CSV table of C-alpha atoms in Angstrom, one decimal:
chain,number,residue,atom,x,y,z
E,241,MET,CA,-93.5,-120.6,72.6
E,242,SER,CA,-93.5,-123.3,75.2
E,243,ALA,CA,-93.2,-122.8,78.9
E,244,ASP,CA,-89.8,-124.5,79.0
E,245,LYS,CA,-88.3,-122.1,76.5
E,246,ILE,CA,-89.6,-119.1,78.3
E,247,GLU,CA,-88.2,-120.4,81.5
E,248,GLY,CA,-84.8,-121.0,79.9
E,249,ILE,CA,-84.6,-117.5,78.5
E,250,GLN,CA,-85.4,-116.0,81.9
E,251,LYS,CA,-82.6,-118.1,83.5
E,252,GLU,CA,-80.1,-116.8,80.9
E,253,GLU,CA,-81.1,-113.2,81.5
E,254,LYS,CA,-80.8,-113.6,85.2
E,255,LYS,CA,-77.2,-115.0,84.8
E,256,SER,CA,-76.2,-112.1,82.5
E,257,VAL,CA,-77.5,-109.6,85.0
E,258,GLU,CA,-75.6,-111.3,87.8
E,259,THR,CA,-72.3,-111.3,85.8
E,260,THR,CA,-72.7,-107.6,84.9
E,261,ALA,CA,-73.6,-106.5,88.4
E,262,ILE,CA,-71.7,-103.6,90.0
E,263,PRO,CA,-68.8,-104.9,92.1
E,264,GLU,CA,-68.9,-104.4,95.8
E,265,GLN,CA,-67.7,-100.9,96.8
E,266,PRO,CA,-64.9,-100.6,99.3
E,267,THR,CA,-65.6,-99.3,102.7
E,268,ALA,CA,-65.0,-95.7,103.6
E,269,SER,CA,-62.0,-96.6,105.8
E,270,VAL,CA,-60.3,-98.3,102.9
E,271,LYS,CA,-60.9,-95.4,100.5
E,272,LYS,CA,-59.6,-93.0,103.0
E,273,LYS,CA,-56.5,-95.1,103.6
E,274,ASP,CA,-55.7,-95.4,99.9
E,275,LYS,CA,-56.1,-91.6,99.3
E,276,TRP,CA,-53.8,-90.7,102.2
E,277,PHE,CA,-50.9,-92.6,100.5
E,278,GLN,CA,-51.4,-90.9,97.1
E,279,PRO,CA,-48.5,-88.5,96.2
E,280,ASN,CA,-49.3,-84.8,96.0
E,281,HIS,CA,-47.2,-82.7,93.7
E,282,THR,CA,-47.8,-79.4,95.5
E,283,TYR,CA,-46.8,-80.7,99.0
E,284,THR,CA,-43.8,-82.4,97.5
E,285,THR,CA,-42.6,-79.2,95.9
E,286,ILE,CA,-43.1,-77.3,99.2
E,287,CYS,CA,-41.2,-79.9,101.1
E,288,ILE,CA,-38.3,-79.7,98.7
E,289,TYR,CA,-38.1,-75.9,98.9
E,290,VAL,CA,-38.2,-76.0,102.7
E,291,LEU,CA,-35.4,-78.6,102.8
E,292,LEU,CA,-33.3,-76.5,100.4
E,293,VAL,CA,-33.9,-73.3,102.5
E,294,ILE,CA,-32.9,-75.2,105.7
E,295,LEU,CA,-29.8,-76.6,103.9
E,296,PHE,CA,-28.6,-73.3,102.5
E,297,GLY,CA,-29.4,-71.5,105.8
E,298,THR,CA,-27.4,-74.0,107.8
E,299,ILE,CA,-24.4,-73.7,105.4
E,300,LEU,CA,-24.6,-69.9,105.5
E,301,ALA,CA,-24.7,-69.9,109.3
E,302,MET,CA,-21.7,-72.2,109.5
E,303,LEU,CA,-19.7,-70.0,107.1
E,304,VAL,CA,-20.5,-66.9,109.2
E,305,VAL,CA,-19.8,-68.5,112.5
E,306,ASN,CA,-16.4,-69.8,111.3
E,307,TRP,CA,-15.6,-66.6,109.4
E,308,SER,CA,-11.8,-66.9,109.8
E,309,ASP,CA,-11.8,-70.4,108.4
E,310,THR,CA,-14.1,-69.4,105.6
E,311,GLN,CA,-11.8,-66.6,104.6
E,312,ALA,CA,-8.8,-68.9,104.7
E,313,PHE,CA,-10.7,-71.4,102.6
E,314,PHE,CA,-11.7,-68.9,99.9
E,315,PHE,CA,-8.2,-67.3,99.9
E,316,ARG,CA,-6.7,-70.8,99.4
E,317,LEU,CA,-9.3,-71.6,96.7
E,318,ILE,CA,-8.5,-68.3,94.9
E,319,GLN,CA,-4.8,-69.0,95.1
E,320,ILE,CA,-5.3,-72.5,93.6
E,321,ILE,CA,-7.5,-71.3,90.7
E,322,SER,CA,-5.6,-68.1,90.2
E,323,PRO,CA,-4.1,-69.3,86.8
E,324,PHE,CA,-7.6,-69.9,85.5
E,325,LEU,CA,-8.8,-66.5,86.7
E,326,ALA,CA,-5.8,-64.8,85.2
E,327,GLY,CA,-6.3,-66.7,82.0
E,328,LEU,CA,-9.9,-65.7,81.9
E,329,LEU,CA,-9.0,-62.0,82.5
E,330,ILE,CA,-6.3,-62.0,79.8
E,331,ALA,CA,-8.7,-63.6,77.3
E,332,TYR,CA,-11.4,-61.1,78.2
E,333,PHE,CA,-9.2,-58.1,77.5
E,334,LEU,CA,-7.4,-59.6,74.4
E,335,LEU,CA,-10.6,-60.9,72.8
E,336,PRO,CA,-11.6,-57.6,71.1
E,337,LEU,CA,-8.0,-57.1,69.7
E,338,VAL,CA,-8.0,-60.7,68.4
E,339,GLY,CA,-11.4,-60.2,66.8
E,340,ARG,CA,-10.2,-57.0,65.1
E,341,CYS,CA,-7.1,-58.8,63.7
E,342,GLU,CA,-9.2,-61.7,62.6
E,343,ARG,CA,-11.7,-59.5,60.7
E,344,LEU,CA,-8.8,-57.6,59.1
E,345,LEU,CA,-7.1,-60.7,57.9
E,346,ASN,CA,-10.3,-62.2,56.6
E,347,ARG,CA,-11.1,-59.0,54.7
E,348,CYS,CA,-7.6,-58.4,53.2
E,349,ILE,CA,-5.9,-61.8,52.9
E,350,ALA,CA,-7.9,-64.9,53.7
E,351,HIS,CA,-11.3,-63.9,52.4
E,352,ASN,CA,-13.0,-66.2,55.0
E,353,LYS,CA,-10.9,-69.2,54.1
E,354,TYR,CA,-8.8,-71.3,56.6
E,355,PRO,CA,-10.6,-69.9,59.7
E,356,ARG,CA,-8.5,-71.8,62.2
E,357,ILE,CA,-5.2,-70.6,60.7
E,358,VAL,CA,-6.5,-67.0,60.6
E,359,ARG,CA,-7.6,-67.3,64.3
E,360,TYR,CA,-4.2,-68.6,65.5
E,361,ILE,CA,-2.4,-65.9,63.5
E,362,SER,CA,-4.7,-63.2,65.0
E,363,ILE,CA,-3.9,-64.6,68.5
E,364,LEU,CA,-0.2,-64.5,67.8
E,365,VAL,CA,-0.4,-60.9,66.5
E,366,ALA,CA,-2.4,-59.8,69.5
E,367,TYR,CA,0.1,-61.3,72.0
E,368,VAL,CA,3.1,-59.9,70.2
E,369,LEU,CA,1.6,-56.4,70.3
E,370,VAL,CA,0.7,-56.6,74.0
E,371,ILE,CA,4.0,-58.1,75.0
E,372,GLY,CA,5.9,-55.6,72.8
E,373,PHE,CA,4.0,-52.7,74.4
E,374,ILE,CA,4.9,-54.0,77.9
E,375,ILE,CA,8.6,-54.4,77.0
E,376,VAL,CA,8.7,-50.9,75.5
E,377,ALA,CA,7.1,-49.5,78.6
E,378,VAL,CA,9.6,-51.3,80.9
E,379,VAL,CA,12.7,-50.4,78.8
E,380,PHE,CA,11.9,-46.8,78.1
E,381,VAL,CA,9.3,-45.5,80.5
E,382,VAL,CA,10.5,-47.0,83.8
E,383,PRO,CA,14.1,-45.5,83.5
E,384,GLU,CA,12.7,-42.1,82.6
E,385,VAL,CA,10.4,-42.2,85.6
E,386,GLY,CA,13.3,-43.2,87.9
E,387,GLU,CA,15.4,-40.3,86.4
E,388,SER,CA,12.6,-37.9,87.0
E,389,ILE,CA,12.3,-39.0,90.6
E,390,GLN,CA,16.1,-38.6,91.1
E,391,GLU,CA,15.9,-35.0,89.7
E,392,LEU,CA,13.0,-34.2,92.0
E,393,THR,CA,14.9,-35.5,94.9
E,394,GLU,CA,18.0,-33.4,94.1
E,395,SER,CA,15.8,-30.3,93.6
E,396,ILE,CA,14.1,-30.6,97.0
E,397,PRO,CA,16.5,-28.1,98.7
E,398,VAL,CA,15.9,-25.6,95.9
E,399,MET,CA,12.1,-26.1,96.3
E,400,TYR,CA,12.6,-25.5,100.1
E,401,ASP,CA,14.4,-22.2,99.4
E,402,HIS,CA,11.6,-21.0,97.1
E,403,ILE,CA,8.9,-21.8,99.6
E,404,ALA,CA,10.9,-20.3,102.5
E,405,ASN,CA,11.5,-17.1,100.6
E,406,PHE,CA,7.8,-17.0,99.6
E,407,LEU,CA,6.8,-17.4,103.3
E,408,MET,CA,9.3,-14.7,104.4
E,409,ALA,CA,7.9,-12.3,101.8
E,410,LEU,CA,4.4,-13.1,102.9
E,411,GLN,CA,5.4,-12.5,106.6
E,412,ASP,CA,6.9,-9.2,105.7
E,413,LYS,CA,3.8,-8.1,103.8
E,414,TYR,CA,1.4,-9.4,106.4
E,415,PRO,CA,3.1,-9.2,109.9
E,416,ASP,CA,0.0,-10.5,111.7
E,417,LEU,CA,0.4,-13.9,110.1
E,418,ASP,CA,2.4,-16.4,112.1
E,419,MET,CA,4.7,-18.3,109.7
E,420,GLU,CA,7.3,-19.4,112.1
E,421,ASP,CA,5.7,-22.8,112.9
E,422,LEU,CA,5.1,-23.5,109.3
E,423,THR,CA,8.7,-22.6,108.4
E,424,GLU,CA,10.0,-24.9,111.2
E,425,GLN,CA,7.8,-27.8,110.0
E,426,LEU,CA,9.0,-27.3,106.4
E,427,LYS,CA,12.6,-27.2,107.6
E,428,ALA,CA,12.1,-30.5,109.5
E,429,MET,CA,10.4,-32.1,106.4
E,430,VAL,CA,13.4,-31.5,104.1
E,431,PRO,CA,15.7,-34.2,105.4
E,432,ASP,CA,12.9,-36.7,105.5
E,433,LEU,CA,11.9,-35.9,101.9
E,434,VAL,CA,15.5,-36.2,100.7
E,435,ASN,CA,15.9,-39.5,102.5
E,436,HIS,CA,12.7,-40.9,101.1
E,437,GLY,CA,13.5,-39.8,97.6
E,438,THR,CA,17.1,-41.1,97.8
E,439,ASN,CA,15.9,-44.4,99.3
E,440,LEU,CA,13.2,-44.8,96.7
E,441,VAL,CA,15.8,-44.4,93.9
E,442,LYS,CA,18.3,-46.6,95.6
E,443,ASN,CA,15.7,-49.3,96.4
E,444,LEU,CA,14.3,-49.2,92.9
E,445,VAL,CA,16.8,-51.9,91.7
E,446,PRO,CA,16.2,-54.2,94.6
E,447,VAL,CA,12.5,-53.8,94.2
E,448,ILE,CA,12.7,-54.7,90.5
E,449,TYR,CA,15.0,-57.6,91.4
E,450,SER,CA,12.6,-59.0,94.0
E,451,PHE,CA,9.7,-58.5,91.7
E,452,SER,CA,11.6,-60.3,88.9
E,453,MET,CA,12.3,-63.2,91.3
E,454,SER,CA,8.7,-63.4,92.3
E,455,VAL,CA,7.8,-63.5,88.6
E,456,VAL,CA,10.3,-66.3,88.0
E,457,ARG,CA,8.8,-68.2,91.0
E,458,GLY,CA,5.4,-67.8,89.5
E,459,LEU,CA,6.5,-68.5,86.0
E,460,ILE,CA,4.6,-71.7,85.8
E,461,ASN,CA,1.3,-70.0,86.8
E,462,VAL,CA,2.0,-67.2,84.2
E,463,LEU,CA,2.7,-69.7,81.4
E,464,LEU,CA,-0.4,-71.7,82.5
E,465,ALA,CA,-2.5,-68.6,82.5
E,466,ILE,CA,-1.3,-67.6,79.0
E,467,MET,CA,-1.9,-71.1,77.7
E,468,LEU,CA,-5.4,-71.1,79.1
E,469,SER,CA,-6.1,-67.7,77.7
E,470,ILE,CA,-5.0,-68.8,74.2
E,471,TYR,CA,-7.2,-71.9,74.5
E,472,MET,CA,-10.2,-69.8,75.7
E,473,ILE,CA,-9.8,-67.4,72.8
E,474,ALA,CA,-9.3,-70.1,70.2
E,475,SER,CA,-12.2,-72.2,71.5
E,476,ARG,CA,-14.6,-69.4,72.5
E,477,GLU,CA,-17.4,-70.8,70.4
E,478,PHE,CA,-17.1,-74.1,72.3
E,479,PHE,CA,-17.4,-72.5,75.7
E,480,LEU,CA,-20.2,-70.2,74.6
E,481,ARG,CA,-22.1,-73.2,73.2
E,482,HIS,CA,-21.8,-75.1,76.4
E,483,ALA,CA,-22.8,-72.1,78.5
E,484,LYS,CA,-25.9,-71.7,76.3
E,485,ARG,CA,-26.7,-75.4,76.7
E,486,LEU,CA,-26.6,-74.9,80.5
E,487,ILE,CA,-28.7,-71.8,80.4
E,488,TYR,CA,-31.4,-73.3,78.2
E,489,ALA,CA,-31.4,-76.5,80.3
E,490,LEU,CA,-32.3,-74.4,83.4
E,491,LEU,CA,-34.6,-71.9,81.8
E,492,THR,CA,-37.3,-71.9,79.2
E,493,GLU,CA,-36.5,-70.9,75.6
E,494,LYS,CA,-38.0,-67.5,76.0
E,495,HIS,CA,-36.3,-66.7,79.3
E,496,GLY,CA,-33.0,-68.2,77.9
E,497,ASP,CA,-33.1,-65.9,74.9
E,498,ALA,CA,-33.8,-62.9,77.2
E,499,PHE,CA,-31.0,-63.9,79.6
E,500,CYS,CA,-28.4,-64.3,76.8
E,501,LYS,CA,-29.3,-61.0,75.2
E,502,THR,CA,-29.0,-59.2,78.6
E,503,CYS,CA,-25.6,-60.8,79.2
E,504,ARG,CA,-24.4,-59.6,75.8
E,505,GLU,CA,-25.6,-56.1,76.4
E,506,CYS,CA,-24.0,-55.9,79.9
E,507,ASN,CA,-20.7,-57.2,78.4
E,508,ASP,CA,-20.9,-54.6,75.7
E,509,ILE,CA,-21.3,-51.8,78.2
E,510,PHE,CA,-18.6,-53.0,80.5
E,511,SER,CA,-15.9,-53.9,78.0
E,512,ALA,CA,-16.6,-50.9,75.7
E,513,PHE,CA,-16.1,-48.4,78.5
E,514,LEU,CA,-12.9,-50.0,79.9
E,515,LEU,CA,-11.2,-50.6,76.5
E,516,SER,CA,-12.3,-47.2,75.0
E,517,LYS,CA,-11.2,-45.4,78.2
E,518,ALA,CA,-7.9,-47.2,78.2
E,519,VAL,CA,-7.2,-46.2,74.6
E,520,ASP,CA,-8.3,-42.6,75.3
E,521,SER,CA,-6.0,-42.4,78.4
E,522,PHE,CA,-3.1,-43.8,76.4
E,523,ILE,CA,-3.5,-41.2,73.7
E,524,ILE,CA,-3.9,-38.4,76.2
E,525,GLY,CA,-0.7,-39.5,78.0
E,526,CYS,CA,1.3,-39.6,74.8
E,527,LEU,CA,0.0,-36.2,73.7
E,528,CYS,CA,0.9,-34.8,77.1
E,529,CYS,CA,4.4,-36.1,76.9
E,530,ILE,CA,4.9,-34.8,73.3
E,531,ILE,CA,3.6,-31.3,74.2
E,532,MET,CA,5.6,-31.1,77.4
E,533,SER,CA,8.7,-32.1,75.4
E,534,ILE,CA,8.0,-29.5,72.7
E,535,ILE,CA,7.5,-26.6,75.1
E,536,GLY,CA,10.4,-27.6,77.3
E,537,LEU,CA,8.7,-28.6,80.6
E,538,PRO,CA,10.8,-30.9,82.8
E,539,TYR,CA,9.6,-34.3,84.2
E,540,ALA,CA,7.6,-34.9,81.0
E,541,VAL,CA,7.5,-38.7,81.2
E,542,LEU,CA,6.7,-38.9,84.9
E,543,LEU,CA,3.9,-36.3,84.8
E,544,SER,CA,2.5,-37.8,81.5
E,545,VAL,CA,2.3,-41.2,83.1
E,546,ILE,CA,0.3,-39.7,86.0
E,547,VAL,CA,-2.0,-37.8,83.7
E,548,GLY,CA,-2.6,-40.8,81.5
E,549,ILE,CA,-3.4,-43.1,84.4
E,550,THR,CA,-5.7,-40.7,86.3
E,551,ASN,CA,-7.5,-39.9,83.0
E,552,MET,CA,-9.1,-43.3,83.4
E,553,ILE,CA,-11.2,-41.7,86.2
E,554,PRO,CA,-14.1,-39.7,84.6
E,555,TYR,CA,-14.6,-36.1,85.6
E,556,PHE,CA,-12.2,-36.1,88.5
E,557,GLY,CA,-9.3,-37.7,86.7
E,558,PRO,CA,-8.0,-34.6,84.9
E,559,PHE,CA,-7.9,-32.6,88.1
E,560,ILE,CA,-6.2,-35.4,90.1
E,561,GLY,CA,-3.6,-35.8,87.3
E,562,ALA,CA,-2.9,-32.1,87.1
E,563,VAL,CA,-2.3,-31.5,90.9
E,564,PRO,CA,1.1,-33.2,91.2
E,565,GLY,CA,2.5,-31.3,88.2
E,566,VAL,CA,1.2,-28.0,89.4
E,567,LEU,CA,2.6,-28.4,92.9
E,568,ILE,CA,6.0,-29.5,91.6
E,569,TYR,CA,6.3,-26.5,89.2
E,570,LEU,CA,5.0,-24.1,91.9
E,571,CYS,CA,8.0,-25.1,94.1
E,572,THR,CA,10.5,-24.6,91.2
E,573,ASP,CA,9.1,-22.1,88.7
E,574,PRO,CA,5.5,-20.7,89.1
E,575,ALA,CA,5.5,-19.6,85.5
E,576,LYS,CA,5.9,-23.3,84.4
E,577,ALA,CA,3.0,-24.2,86.8
E,578,LEU,CA,0.8,-21.8,84.9
E,579,VAL,CA,1.9,-23.1,81.5
E,580,PHE,CA,1.3,-26.7,82.7
E,581,ALA,CA,-2.1,-25.9,84.0
E,582,ILE,CA,-3.2,-24.2,80.8
E,583,MET,CA,-1.8,-27.1,78.8
E,584,ILE,CA,-3.7,-29.7,80.9
E,585,LEU,CA,-6.9,-27.6,80.5
E,586,ILE,CA,-6.6,-27.4,76.7
E,587,LEU,CA,-5.7,-31.1,76.6
E,588,GLN,CA,-8.7,-32.1,78.7
E,589,GLN,CA,-11.0,-29.9,76.6
E,590,PHE,CA,-9.8,-31.7,73.5
E,591,ASP,CA,-10.4,-35.0,75.2
E,592,GLY,CA,-13.9,-34.1,76.4
E,593,LEU,CA,-15.1,-32.5,73.2
E,594,VAL,CA,-13.3,-34.3,70.4
E,595,LEU,CA,-11.5,-37.5,71.4
E,596,GLY,CA,-13.7,-38.9,74.2
E,597,PRO,CA,-17.0,-38.8,72.3
E,598,ARG,CA,-15.4,-40.5,69.2
E,599,LEU,CA,-13.9,-43.3,71.3
E,600,LEU,CA,-16.5,-43.7,74.1
E,601,GLY,CA,-19.7,-42.5,72.5
E,602,GLN,CA,-22.6,-43.6,74.6
E,603,SER,CA,-20.8,-46.6,76.1
E,604,THR,CA,-22.4,-46.1,79.5
E,605,GLY,CA,-25.3,-43.8,79.1
E,606,LEU,CA,-25.1,-42.7,82.7
E,607,ASN,CA,-26.2,-39.4,84.1
E,608,PRO,CA,-23.3,-37.4,85.6
E,609,VAL,CA,-24.8,-37.8,89.0
E,610,TRP,CA,-24.5,-41.6,88.8
E,611,VAL,CA,-20.9,-41.2,87.5
E,612,ILE,CA,-19.9,-39.1,90.5
E,613,PHE,CA,-21.7,-41.6,92.8
E,614,ALA,CA,-19.9,-44.5,91.2
E,615,ILE,CA,-16.5,-42.8,91.5
E,616,THR,CA,-17.1,-41.8,95.2
E,617,VAL,CA,-18.4,-45.2,96.4
E,618,GLY,CA,-15.9,-47.2,94.3
E,619,GLY,CA,-13.0,-45.0,95.6
E,620,ALA,CA,-14.2,-45.2,99.2
E,621,TYR,CA,-14.3,-49.0,99.2
E,622,PHE,CA,-11.8,-50.2,96.7
E,623,GLY,CA,-9.4,-47.2,96.2
E,624,ILE,CA,-8.0,-46.3,92.8
E,625,VAL,CA,-9.2,-49.6,91.3
E,626,GLY,CA,-12.7,-48.9,92.5
E,627,MET,CA,-12.6,-45.5,90.9
E,628,PHE,CA,-11.6,-47.0,87.6
E,629,ILE,CA,-14.2,-49.8,87.4
E,630,GLY,CA,-16.9,-48.1,89.5
E,631,VAL,CA,-18.5,-46.4,86.5
E,632,PRO,CA,-18.9,-49.4,84.2
E,633,VAL,CA,-20.2,-51.5,87.2
E,634,VAL,CA,-22.8,-48.9,88.1
E,635,ALA,CA,-23.6,-48.6,84.4
E,636,VAL,CA,-24.4,-52.3,84.2
E,637,PHE,CA,-26.5,-52.2,87.4
E,638,ALA,CA,-28.4,-49.2,86.0
E,639,PHE,CA,-29.0,-51.0,82.7
E,640,LEU,CA,-30.4,-54.0,84.5
E,641,LEU,CA,-32.5,-51.9,86.8
E,642,ASN,CA,-33.9,-50.0,83.8
E,643,LYS,CA,-34.8,-53.3,82.1
E,644,LEU,CA,-36.6,-54.5,85.2
E,645,ILE,CA,-38.5,-51.3,85.5
E,646,VAL,CA,-39.5,-51.3,81.9
E,647,HIS,CA,-40.7,-55.0,82.2
E,648,ARG,CA,-42.8,-54.2,85.3
E,649,LEU,CA,-44.3,-51.1,83.6
E,650,ARG,CA,-45.2,-53.1,80.5
E,651,GLY,CA,-46.8,-55.7,82.7
E,652,LYS,CA,-48.9,-52.9,84.3
E,653,LYS,CA,-49.5,-51.4,80.8
E,654,ILE,CA,-48.1,-48.0,81.7
E,655,SER,CA,-46.2,-47.2,78.5
E,656,ALA,CA,-45.9,-43.5,79.1
E,657,LEU,CA,-43.2,-44.0,81.8
E,658,GLU,CA,-41.1,-46.6,80.0
E,659,GLU,CA,-38.8,-44.1,78.4
E,660,VAL,CA,-36.8,-41.7,80.6
E,661,GLN,CA,-35.3,-38.5,79.3
E,662,ASP,CA,-32.0,-37.3,80.7
């Protein structure tokens, strides 16, 4: 090979080496500057959380500082959306009845054909039953209750004579007891009781009239609530589907399944207790009225209404419902008080041993200690309504707490403590 060819090959290799040479590296200052501007996902997330905490903390502080304006705002908001809340409440309590009517129609008549027609017929039947029950209660029960109050008012002097004679006999038997002050107080209470009872009966018609006028004024809201409840019941799959879409959009599929299952279980606990206890109390009230009418005890409707309503309160309800009747009969005829007390005892034993377990079953699964705690706290903060709904609310919280404890124990692999025996 000639020298010229060798020299040419060397020049080409030199050019190729120069073209493939490593480019000049940037200086340290330039690298540092470019790296400082690169986004960092961790720091961005922390900044977002900090801003959200500051934002919600500021809003909460403003709400607390301007508490009167906050209360006015929320009261106004509740007043505006009250038709929607009432419609939701009506739909919630009527949904089980509509579901039962729908299943009955499908099984006996429709055979799973024409589902929309069957649903609207079921809604119509449910509303007719509930409205009919309300009309019957207003037409038959309210006048009987008013008549019983009138009879009690007229019998107050007789009651006073019985109590006075009893105190005098007690004074003669035990001379050391000072009954004069108690007798004077009872004597002063009689005119007040008569006036209160008379005014209650006299004002019953104006009260009903004013209530009717307020209902007429709120007729638009009532009709709107009924229409909304009908639409909610008829399109419940639509609302459930969109609620699930929102849940699964915010949570993972696994957590979304767990959340939906937990919501269904909580709803079953809450609604099962309220509806079953309402049916149970209605049956007990009717039985009480029938038995009192058969054995000839007066004020049957009034005392049966009290017994039925107070029966909604577990454990304490029967005793609370029996106290007014026993006191009334003690003032008129002690023998009737004994008969009424024995009747209530037998009726409540039937409720606790036969009727209650068949209707309620294990709807709450609460220990009696938790039931008493729920009644006490609910009654202290929310009165009679709190005593009614305290038990299912505490049952839901206990269920959620138990699920959390079981989940934590499984995470720690302590399976021996997952199940708790009552």
